[in-house]
Short mmCIF file of C-alpha atoms in Angstrom, two decimals:
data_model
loop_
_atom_site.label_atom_id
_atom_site.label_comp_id
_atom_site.label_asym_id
_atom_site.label_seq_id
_atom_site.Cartn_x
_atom_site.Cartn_y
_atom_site.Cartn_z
CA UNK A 44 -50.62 12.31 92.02
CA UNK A 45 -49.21 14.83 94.45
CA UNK A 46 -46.51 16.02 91.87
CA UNK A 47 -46.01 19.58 89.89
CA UNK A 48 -43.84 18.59 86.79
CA UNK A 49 -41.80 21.08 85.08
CA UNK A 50 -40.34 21.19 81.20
CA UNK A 51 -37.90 22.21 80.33
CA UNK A 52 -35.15 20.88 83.59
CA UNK A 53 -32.60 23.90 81.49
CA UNK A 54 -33.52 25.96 78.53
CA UNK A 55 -30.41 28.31 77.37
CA UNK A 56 -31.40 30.96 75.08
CA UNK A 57 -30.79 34.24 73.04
CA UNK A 58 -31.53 37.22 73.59
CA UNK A 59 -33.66 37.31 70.20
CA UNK A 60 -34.98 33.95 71.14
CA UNK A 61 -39.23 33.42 71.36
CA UNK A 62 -39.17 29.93 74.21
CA UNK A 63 -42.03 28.57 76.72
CA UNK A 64 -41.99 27.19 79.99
CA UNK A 65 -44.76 24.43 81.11
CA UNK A 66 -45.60 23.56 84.24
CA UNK A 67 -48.52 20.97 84.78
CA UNK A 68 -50.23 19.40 87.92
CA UNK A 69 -53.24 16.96 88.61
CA UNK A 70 -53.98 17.48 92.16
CA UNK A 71 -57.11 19.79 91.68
CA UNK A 72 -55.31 22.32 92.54
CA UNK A 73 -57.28 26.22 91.75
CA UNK A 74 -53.98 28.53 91.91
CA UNK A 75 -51.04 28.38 90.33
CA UNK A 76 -47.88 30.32 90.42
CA UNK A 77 -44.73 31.55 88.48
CA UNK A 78 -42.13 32.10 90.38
CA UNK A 79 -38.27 33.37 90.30
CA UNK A 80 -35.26 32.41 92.03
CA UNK A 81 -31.73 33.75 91.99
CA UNK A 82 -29.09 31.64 93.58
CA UNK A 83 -28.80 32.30 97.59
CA UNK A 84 -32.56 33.58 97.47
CA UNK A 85 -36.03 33.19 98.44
CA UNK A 86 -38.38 32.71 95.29
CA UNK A 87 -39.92 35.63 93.98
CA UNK A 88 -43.57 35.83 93.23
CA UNK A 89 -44.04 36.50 89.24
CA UNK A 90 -48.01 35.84 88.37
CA UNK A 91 -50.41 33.78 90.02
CA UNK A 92 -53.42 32.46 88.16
CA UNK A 93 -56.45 31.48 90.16
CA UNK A 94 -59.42 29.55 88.17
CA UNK A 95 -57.52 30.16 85.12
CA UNK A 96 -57.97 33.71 85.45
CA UNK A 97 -54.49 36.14 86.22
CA UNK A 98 -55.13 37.29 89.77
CA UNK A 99 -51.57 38.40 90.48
CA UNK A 100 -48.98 40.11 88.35
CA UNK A 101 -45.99 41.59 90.47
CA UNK A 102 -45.00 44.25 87.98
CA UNK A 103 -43.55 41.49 85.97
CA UNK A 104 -41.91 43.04 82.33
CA UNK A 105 -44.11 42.23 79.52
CA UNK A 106 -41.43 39.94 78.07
CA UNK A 107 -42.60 37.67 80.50
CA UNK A 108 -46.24 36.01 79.05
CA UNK A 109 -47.52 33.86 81.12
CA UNK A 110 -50.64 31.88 80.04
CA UNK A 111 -53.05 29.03 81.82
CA UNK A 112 -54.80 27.02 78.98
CA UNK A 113 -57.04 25.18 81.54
CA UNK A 114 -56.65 23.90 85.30
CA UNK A 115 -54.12 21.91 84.99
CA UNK A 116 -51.59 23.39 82.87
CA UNK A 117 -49.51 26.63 83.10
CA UNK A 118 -47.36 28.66 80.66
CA UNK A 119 -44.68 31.12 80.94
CA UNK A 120 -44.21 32.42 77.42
CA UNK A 121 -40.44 34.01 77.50
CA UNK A 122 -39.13 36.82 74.55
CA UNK A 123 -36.12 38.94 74.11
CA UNK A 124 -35.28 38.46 76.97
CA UNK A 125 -31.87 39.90 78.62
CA UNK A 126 -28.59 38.02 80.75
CA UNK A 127 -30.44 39.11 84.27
CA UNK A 128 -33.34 37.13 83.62
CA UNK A 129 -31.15 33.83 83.77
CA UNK A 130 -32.06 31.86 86.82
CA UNK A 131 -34.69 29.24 88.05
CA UNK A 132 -38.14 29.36 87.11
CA UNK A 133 -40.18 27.73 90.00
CA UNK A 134 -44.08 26.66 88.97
CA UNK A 135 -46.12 26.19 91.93
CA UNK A 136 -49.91 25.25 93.13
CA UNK A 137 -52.38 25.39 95.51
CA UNK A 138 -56.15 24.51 96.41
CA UNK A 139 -56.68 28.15 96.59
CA UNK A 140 -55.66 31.41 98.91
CA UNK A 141 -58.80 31.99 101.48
CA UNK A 142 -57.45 34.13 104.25
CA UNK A 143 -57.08 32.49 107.31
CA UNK A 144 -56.40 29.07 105.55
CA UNK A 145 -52.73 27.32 104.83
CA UNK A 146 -51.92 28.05 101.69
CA UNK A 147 -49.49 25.29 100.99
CA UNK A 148 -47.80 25.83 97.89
CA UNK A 149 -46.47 22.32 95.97
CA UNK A 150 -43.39 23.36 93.61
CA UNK A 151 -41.83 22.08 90.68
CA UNK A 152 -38.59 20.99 89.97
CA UNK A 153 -38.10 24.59 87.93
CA UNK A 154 -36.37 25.57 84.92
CA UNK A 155 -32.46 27.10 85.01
CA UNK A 156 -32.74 29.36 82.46
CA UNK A 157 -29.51 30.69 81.42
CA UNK A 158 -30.01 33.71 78.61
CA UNK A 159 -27.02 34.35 76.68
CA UNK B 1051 -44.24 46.75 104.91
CA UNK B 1052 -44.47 43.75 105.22
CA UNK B 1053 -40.80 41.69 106.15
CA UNK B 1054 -40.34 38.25 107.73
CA UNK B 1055 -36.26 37.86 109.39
CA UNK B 1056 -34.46 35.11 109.93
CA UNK B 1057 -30.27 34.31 110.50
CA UNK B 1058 -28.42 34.00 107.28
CA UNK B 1059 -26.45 30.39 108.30
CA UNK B 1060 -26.35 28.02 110.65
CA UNK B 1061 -23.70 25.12 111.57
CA UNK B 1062 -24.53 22.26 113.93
CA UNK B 1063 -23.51 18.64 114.18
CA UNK B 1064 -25.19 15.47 112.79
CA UNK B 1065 -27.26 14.44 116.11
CA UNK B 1066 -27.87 17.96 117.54
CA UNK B 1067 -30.80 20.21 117.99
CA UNK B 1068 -30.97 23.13 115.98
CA UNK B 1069 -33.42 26.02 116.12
CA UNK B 1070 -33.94 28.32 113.17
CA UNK B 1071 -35.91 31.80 114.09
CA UNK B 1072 -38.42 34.11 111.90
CA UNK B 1073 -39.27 37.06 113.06
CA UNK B 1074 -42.39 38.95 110.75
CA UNK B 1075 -43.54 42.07 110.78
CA UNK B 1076 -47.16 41.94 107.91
CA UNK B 1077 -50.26 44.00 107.75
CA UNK B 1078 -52.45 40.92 107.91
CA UNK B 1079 -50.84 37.33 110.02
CA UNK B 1080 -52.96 34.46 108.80
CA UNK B 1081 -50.23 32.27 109.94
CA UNK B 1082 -46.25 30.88 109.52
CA UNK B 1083 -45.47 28.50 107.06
CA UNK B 1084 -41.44 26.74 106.59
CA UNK B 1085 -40.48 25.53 103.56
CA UNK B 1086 -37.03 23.46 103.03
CA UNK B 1087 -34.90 23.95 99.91
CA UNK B 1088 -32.16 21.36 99.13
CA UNK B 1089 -29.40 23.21 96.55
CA UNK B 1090 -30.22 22.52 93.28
CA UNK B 1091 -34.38 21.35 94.32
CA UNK B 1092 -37.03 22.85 94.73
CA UNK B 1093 -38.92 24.53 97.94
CA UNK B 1094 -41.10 21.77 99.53
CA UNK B 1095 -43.32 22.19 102.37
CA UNK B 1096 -42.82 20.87 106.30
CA UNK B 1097 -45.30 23.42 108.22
CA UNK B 1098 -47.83 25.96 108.60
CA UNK B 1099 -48.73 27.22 112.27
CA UNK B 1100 -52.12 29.72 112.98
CA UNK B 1101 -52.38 29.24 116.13
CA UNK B 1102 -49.73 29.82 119.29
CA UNK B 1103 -48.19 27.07 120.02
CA UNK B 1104 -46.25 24.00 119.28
CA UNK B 1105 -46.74 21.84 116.11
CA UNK B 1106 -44.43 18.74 115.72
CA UNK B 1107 -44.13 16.43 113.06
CA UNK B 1108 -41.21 14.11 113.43
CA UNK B 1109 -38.02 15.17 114.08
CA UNK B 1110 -39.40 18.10 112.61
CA UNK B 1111 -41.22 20.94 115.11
CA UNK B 1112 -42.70 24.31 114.51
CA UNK B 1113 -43.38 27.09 117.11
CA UNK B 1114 -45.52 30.46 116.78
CA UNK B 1115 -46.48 33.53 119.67
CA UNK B 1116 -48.09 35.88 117.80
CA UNK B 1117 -47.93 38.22 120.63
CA UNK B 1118 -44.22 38.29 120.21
CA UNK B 1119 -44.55 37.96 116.05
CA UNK B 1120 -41.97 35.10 116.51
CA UNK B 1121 -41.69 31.52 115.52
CA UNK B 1122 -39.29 28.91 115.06
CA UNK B 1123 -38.30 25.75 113.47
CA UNK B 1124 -36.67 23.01 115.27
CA UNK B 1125 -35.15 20.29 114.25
CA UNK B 1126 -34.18 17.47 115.98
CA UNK B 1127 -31.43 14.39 115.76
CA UNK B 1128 -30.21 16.37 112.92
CA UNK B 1129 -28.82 13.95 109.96
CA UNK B 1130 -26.35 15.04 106.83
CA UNK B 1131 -29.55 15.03 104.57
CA UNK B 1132 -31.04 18.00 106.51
CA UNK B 1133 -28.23 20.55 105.15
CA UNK B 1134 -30.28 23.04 102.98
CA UNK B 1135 -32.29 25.95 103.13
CA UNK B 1136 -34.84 26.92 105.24
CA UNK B 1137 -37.41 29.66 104.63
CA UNK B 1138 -40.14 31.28 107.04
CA UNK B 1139 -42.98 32.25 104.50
CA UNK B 1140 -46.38 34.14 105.46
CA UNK B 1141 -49.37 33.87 103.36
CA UNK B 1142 -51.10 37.51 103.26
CA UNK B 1143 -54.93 36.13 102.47
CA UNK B 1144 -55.25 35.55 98.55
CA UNK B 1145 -52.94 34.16 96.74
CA UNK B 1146 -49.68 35.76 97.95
CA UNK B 1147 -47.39 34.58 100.28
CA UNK B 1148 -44.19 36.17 101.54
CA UNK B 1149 -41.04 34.15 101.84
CA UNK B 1150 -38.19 35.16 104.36
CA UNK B 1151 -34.51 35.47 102.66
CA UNK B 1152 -33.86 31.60 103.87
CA UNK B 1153 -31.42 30.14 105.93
CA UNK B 1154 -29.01 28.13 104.85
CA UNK B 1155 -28.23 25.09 107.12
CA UNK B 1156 -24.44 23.36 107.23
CA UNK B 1157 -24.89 20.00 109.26
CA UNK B 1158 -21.17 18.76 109.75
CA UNK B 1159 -19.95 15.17 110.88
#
């Protein structure tokens, strides 16, 4: 199973709204990732948990949660959130991030999230 | 800083050659990776190049001179189905990887 599955495919909310992303994979895979993408742009690196543990958080605001109940599944917890966090939410993994070594990232199909 | 560049569009025909550039500028090069985007998909991988030199896989190739902090996709026999975005992307050791602003590829009839 080479795949990174994402739920929901489009989540609209409120601004008052509580909602979670999931992302899950079974490759083996050591690092995940949250990432976000506006339209016409690269992703942008949100969290990135390594052996379940948060390695990287890029300044990310705190209505952003994210959460990794074991290996193979990842969280992004989402509250009051406000109209310019609306775009797609991009889960990722890898075997891990040794320098020197391809870190080859396998995405998901993301989340358009549209915040009303 | 740390900043990888690459051209904004390009437009060539179904059966062409096309080359798409990077240029990177990072603290710490472990190596050039290329990622393809279809609209509305998500990023999936075609390359990663360490070492100078030419890697090919397919129609698909990938070049890097880190003397020149330069590399290059190229794609070859180019079909409809390879319109969509292409992004340069560096990991920086750990778990981070930088991703150039993409290009977006337009392959007409």
């Amino acid at each position: 199973d080479t795949e990174v599955t994402q739920t929901p495919k489009h989540l609209v909310m409120g601004m008052t709204n509580k909602k979670s992303l999931k992302c899950e994979q079974h490759m083996g895979h050591r690092a995940m990732y949250w990432y976000k993408q506006k339209a016409k742009k690269p992703p942008e690196l949100m969290f990135v948990y390594s052996y379940e543990k948060l390695s990287i958080n890029e300044s990310v605001p705190s209505r952003f949660s994210p959460e990794c109940p074991n290996s193979s599944l990842l969280n992004l917890h989402l509250h009051a959130l406000q109209p310019e966090d609306s775009a797609l939410y991009l889960c990722a993994s890898s075997q891990g991030g040794l320098a020197g070594v391809n870190n080859e990232q396998f995405f998901g199909p993301g989340t358009r999230l549209t915040v009303l | 800083g740390q900043s990888l560049e690459q051209p904004s569009e390009v437009t060539a025909v179904e059966g062409a050659i096309v080359q798409i550039n990077c240029t990177y500028q990072t603290s710490g090069f472990y190596g050039l990776s290329w990622y393809q985007q279809h609209d509305g998909g998500a990023p999936t991988f075609l390359s990663y190049n360490a070492l100078d030199g030419l890697e090919e896989t397919g129609r698909f190739s990938s070049f890097l001179s880190r003397s020149d902090s330069y590399g290059y996709l190229l794609l070859q026999e180019l079909q409809m189905k390879d319109s969509a975005s292409y992004f340069c992307a560096a990991p920086t050791g750990g778990f981070k990887t930088i991703f150039g602003a993409g290009t977006r590829l337009f392959v007409k009839a």
